[in-house]
Amino acid sequence: MDAIDAARTVVEEHHPAARAAFLGGSVVTGRRTAMSDLDIVVLLHEAPAPYRASFRHGDWPVELFVHTEATWHAYVEREVRKRRSPLLWMCADGLLLFDTDGVGARITAEARKLTVAGPPTVSAEEIDDRRYAITDLLDDLSGSTDQGERLFIATELARRTGELVLAMGGSWNGGGKWLARRLETAAPGLGMRLHHAVREALEGQDEPLIGVVDEVLGQAGGRLWDGYQRGGRTP
């Protein structure tokens, strides 16, 4: 069974009275792999939404995201504030499987409007927080001789550096493969430079990774440690 037919069958079996449903994720793009799952957003009138569930349907792994129209907006609003919203993108770029009463069309229009508008502007304070965290990791990398520690320091440096680039550029953030994809769009080639630099750091050569990270930090104002201060929160 192909992806679209399988997704429709899943919705019919689990929520036959659904108002609309979307099939999103890699499976509807040219980046589909043998491990791609069915990311399905389902819109109901009421309970049991909202919930999410993971299960298998035949040979397909399925991720089901079930919402009402109201909870969809609430979840998206919360995710957009973090500049990373998988739910938003599944409906903006996904395939509308069916739409019984127009809610699917409304959600599609809203999702595409929000993705085009872009994420909220990053504050100068947040940029400084990111600079501080990356500077601290650079010091950890330079001082570390433990291979296990270096693995996690180097990969964390790559992740945080990619996220800083996206934040400075006003781009949507992403996790895992979506971070790599967003970064390739925002800064072509940087992901591969980080990839090669991390490999060299794991072989004991820190300079390439430090160089790439410092290049990015320079665009944000450079390293930040001495004099950095943040107030605590009252419990």
Short mmCIF file of C-alpha atoms in Angstrom, two decimals, residues 61-202:
data_model
loop_
_atom_site.label_atom_id
_atom_site.label_comp_id
_atom_site.label_asym_id
_atom_site.label_seq_id
_atom_site.Cartn_x
_atom_site.Cartn_y
_atom_site.Cartn_z
CA PRO A 61 5.41 3.32 11.19
CA VAL A 62 2.81 5.97 12.02
CA GLU A 63 2.97 9.21 14.03
CA LEU A 64 -0.57 10.46 14.65
CA PHE A 65 -1.18 14.04 15.81
CA VAL A 66 -4.83 14.53 16.74
CA HIS A 67 -6.33 17.96 17.38
CA THR A 68 -9.46 20.05 17.35
CA GLU A 69 -9.30 23.30 15.43
CA ALA A 70 -8.85 25.18 18.71
CA THR A 71 -6.06 22.96 20.06
CA TRP A 72 -4.25 23.10 16.71
CA HIS A 73 -4.08 26.89 17.01
CA ALA A 74 -3.04 26.70 20.68
CA TYR A 75 -0.24 24.20 20.01
CA VAL A 76 1.02 26.09 16.97
CA GLU A 77 1.03 29.38 18.85
CA ARG A 78 3.13 27.81 21.60
CA GLU A 79 5.54 26.19 19.13
CA VAL A 80 5.92 29.32 17.00
CA ARG A 81 7.13 31.24 20.06
CA LYS A 82 10.00 28.73 20.18
CA ARG A 83 10.60 29.28 16.42
CA ARG A 84 10.20 25.56 15.78
CA SER A 85 6.82 24.06 14.90
CA PRO A 86 6.65 20.60 13.28
CA LEU A 87 2.84 20.74 13.52
CA LEU A 88 2.76 23.99 11.54
CA TRP A 89 5.00 22.67 8.78
CA MET A 90 3.12 19.36 8.46
CA CYS A 91 0.02 21.35 7.55
CA ALA A 92 1.76 24.04 5.49
CA ASP A 93 3.73 21.62 3.27
CA GLY A 94 1.74 18.44 3.77
CA LEU A 95 -0.90 16.81 1.61
CA LEU A 96 -4.51 17.49 2.60
CA LEU A 97 -5.98 13.98 2.53
CA PHE A 98 -9.60 15.10 2.89
CA ASP A 99 -11.60 18.06 4.17
CA THR A 100 -15.25 17.51 5.06
CA ASP A 101 -16.25 21.00 6.14
CA GLY A 102 -13.54 23.48 5.15
CA VAL A 103 -11.45 23.31 8.31
CA GLY A 104 -8.58 21.73 6.39
CA ALA A 105 -8.52 24.61 3.92
CA ARG A 106 -8.53 27.14 6.78
CA ILE A 107 -5.69 25.38 8.57
CA THR A 108 -3.68 25.12 5.34
CA ALA A 109 -4.06 28.83 4.64
CA GLU A 110 -3.13 29.80 8.20
CA ALA A 111 -0.15 27.43 8.27
CA ARG A 112 1.24 28.75 5.00
CA LYS A 113 0.72 32.36 6.11
CA LEU A 114 2.64 31.73 9.33
CA THR A 115 5.52 29.87 7.69
CA VAL A 116 5.98 32.64 5.13
CA ALA A 117 5.86 35.32 7.85
CA GLY A 118 8.71 33.56 9.62
CA PRO A 119 9.44 33.04 13.31
CA PRO A 120 9.48 35.77 15.97
CA THR A 121 12.53 38.01 16.09
CA VAL A 122 15.30 36.80 18.39
CA SER A 123 16.17 39.20 21.20
CA ALA A 124 19.69 40.52 21.73
CA GLU A 125 19.60 38.87 25.16
CA GLU A 126 18.95 35.45 23.63
CA ILE A 127 21.77 35.91 21.14
CA ASP A 128 24.08 36.71 24.04
CA ASP A 129 22.86 33.62 25.91
CA ARG A 130 23.74 31.53 22.88
CA ARG A 131 27.15 33.19 22.52
CA TYR A 132 27.89 32.49 26.17
CA ALA A 133 26.91 28.82 25.93
CA ILE A 134 29.01 28.29 22.81
CA THR A 135 32.00 30.10 24.33
CA ASP A 136 31.79 27.84 27.37
CA LEU A 137 31.74 24.76 25.13
CA LEU A 138 34.78 26.00 23.20
CA ASP A 139 36.69 26.27 26.47
CA ASP A 140 35.55 22.77 27.40
CA LEU A 141 36.72 21.41 24.05
CA SER A 142 40.16 23.03 24.35
CA GLY A 143 40.62 21.62 27.84
CA SER A 144 39.26 18.11 27.30
CA THR A 145 41.42 15.02 26.78
CA ASP A 146 38.63 12.49 27.37
CA GLN A 147 37.32 11.00 24.10
CA GLY A 148 33.85 10.41 25.49
CA GLU A 149 33.58 14.01 26.64
CA ARG A 150 34.94 15.34 23.36
CA LEU A 151 32.26 13.46 21.41
CA PHE A 152 29.44 15.24 23.20
CA ILE A 153 31.17 18.61 23.40
CA ALA A 154 31.90 18.63 19.66
CA THR A 155 28.43 17.54 18.59
CA GLU A 156 26.83 20.01 21.00
CA LEU A 157 29.00 22.76 19.52
CA ALA A 158 27.82 21.86 16.03
CA ARG A 159 24.16 21.87 17.07
CA ARG A 160 24.33 25.14 18.97
CA THR A 161 26.32 26.82 16.21
CA GLY A 162 23.74 25.79 13.62
CA GLU A 163 20.93 27.08 15.83
CA LEU A 164 22.75 30.40 16.30
CA VAL A 165 23.01 30.84 12.54
CA LEU A 166 19.28 30.23 12.14
CA ALA A 167 18.44 32.58 15.00
CA MET A 168 20.60 35.39 13.61
CA GLY A 169 19.14 34.93 10.15
CA GLY A 170 15.52 34.96 11.28
CA SER A 171 15.02 31.39 10.06
CA TRP A 172 12.86 28.65 11.51
CA ASN A 173 14.69 26.26 13.82
CA GLY A 174 14.55 22.49 13.58
CA GLY A 175 15.72 19.37 15.33
CA GLY A 176 17.75 16.45 14.03
CA LYS A 177 17.57 16.17 10.26
CA TRP A 178 15.39 19.28 10.10
CA LEU A 179 18.14 21.35 11.70
CA ALA A 180 20.48 20.18 8.94
CA ARG A 181 17.91 21.00 6.26
CA ARG A 182 17.09 24.44 7.64
CA LEU A 183 20.80 25.21 7.98
CA GLU A 184 21.55 24.17 4.41
CA THR A 185 18.92 26.63 3.21
CA ALA A 186 20.09 29.46 5.48
CA ALA A 187 23.84 28.92 5.11
CA PRO A 188 24.66 26.52 2.26
CA GLY A 189 27.73 24.43 2.95
CA LEU A 190 28.02 25.26 6.65
CA GLY A 191 26.53 21.95 7.75
CA MET A 192 29.19 19.99 5.86
CA ARG A 193 31.95 22.24 7.22
CA LEU A 194 30.72 21.50 10.74
CA HIS A 195 30.50 17.80 9.90
CA HIS A 196 34.11 17.60 8.77
CA ALA A 197 35.28 19.80 11.66
CA VAL A 198 33.57 17.59 14.24
CA ARG A 199 35.24 14.50 12.76
CA GLU A 200 38.64 16.18 13.01
CA ALA A 201 37.95 17.24 16.60
CA LEU A 202 37.21 13.62 17.49
#
